[in-house]
XYZ file of C-alpha atoms in Angstrom:
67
model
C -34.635 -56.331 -47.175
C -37.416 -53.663 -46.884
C -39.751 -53.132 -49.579
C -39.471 -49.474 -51.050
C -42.774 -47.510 -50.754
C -43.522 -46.537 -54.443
C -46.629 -44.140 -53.952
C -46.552 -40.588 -53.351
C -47.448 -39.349 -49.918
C -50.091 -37.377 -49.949
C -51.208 -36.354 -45.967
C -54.240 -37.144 -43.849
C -58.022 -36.786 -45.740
C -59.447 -33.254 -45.518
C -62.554 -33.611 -43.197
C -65.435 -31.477 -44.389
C -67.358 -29.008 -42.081
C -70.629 -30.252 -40.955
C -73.789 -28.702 -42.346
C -77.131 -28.308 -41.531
C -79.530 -29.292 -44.358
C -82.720 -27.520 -44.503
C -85.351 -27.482 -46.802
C -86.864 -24.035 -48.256
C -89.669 -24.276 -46.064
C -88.265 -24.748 -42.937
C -85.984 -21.827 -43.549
C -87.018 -19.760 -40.773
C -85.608 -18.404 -37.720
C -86.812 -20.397 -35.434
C -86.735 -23.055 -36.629
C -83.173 -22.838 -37.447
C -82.302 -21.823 -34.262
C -84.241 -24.543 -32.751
C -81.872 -26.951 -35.076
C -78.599 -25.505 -33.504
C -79.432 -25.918 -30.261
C -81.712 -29.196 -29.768
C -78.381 -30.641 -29.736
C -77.295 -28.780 -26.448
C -80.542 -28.600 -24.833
C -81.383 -32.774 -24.930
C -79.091 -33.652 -22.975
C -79.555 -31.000 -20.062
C -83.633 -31.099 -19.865
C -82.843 -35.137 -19.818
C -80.664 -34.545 -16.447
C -83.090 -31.935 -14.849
C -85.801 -34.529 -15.258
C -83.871 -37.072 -13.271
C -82.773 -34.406 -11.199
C -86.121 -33.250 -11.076
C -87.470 -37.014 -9.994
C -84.640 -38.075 -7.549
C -85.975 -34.945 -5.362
C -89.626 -35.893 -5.486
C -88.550 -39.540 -4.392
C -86.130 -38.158 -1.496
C -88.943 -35.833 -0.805
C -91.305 -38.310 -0.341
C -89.265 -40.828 1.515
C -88.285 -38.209 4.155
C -92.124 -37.861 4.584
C -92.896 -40.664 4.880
C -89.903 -41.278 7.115
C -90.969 -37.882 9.622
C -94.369 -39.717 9.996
């Protein structure tokens, strides 16, 4: 025999919307538009460095191949 669920149902959690906490000094523009998109930018600068490297090294090694 199945045991009868007693407790209301009462749906999934309500997530909350993140925020961005900033103090009253660092309330300018810049600064909070650096805060918005540090996020995005990390991750690309971090590939055009390797990027950046992995053609200096194939560079070099086809110089160094040539002579």
């Amino acid at each position: 025999m199945k045991k009868k669920r007693n407790k209301k149902y009462q749906g999934s959690k309500v997530v909350k919307p993140t925020t961005i906490k900033i103090t009253a000094k660092n309330r300018s523009f810049i600064s909070l538009w650096w805060k918005e998109k540090k996020v995005a930018l990390k991750p690309m600068l971090s590939l055009f460095l390797i990027i950046l490297i992995l053609a200096v090294l194939i560079f070099e090694i086809i110089k160094i191949a040539i002579n």
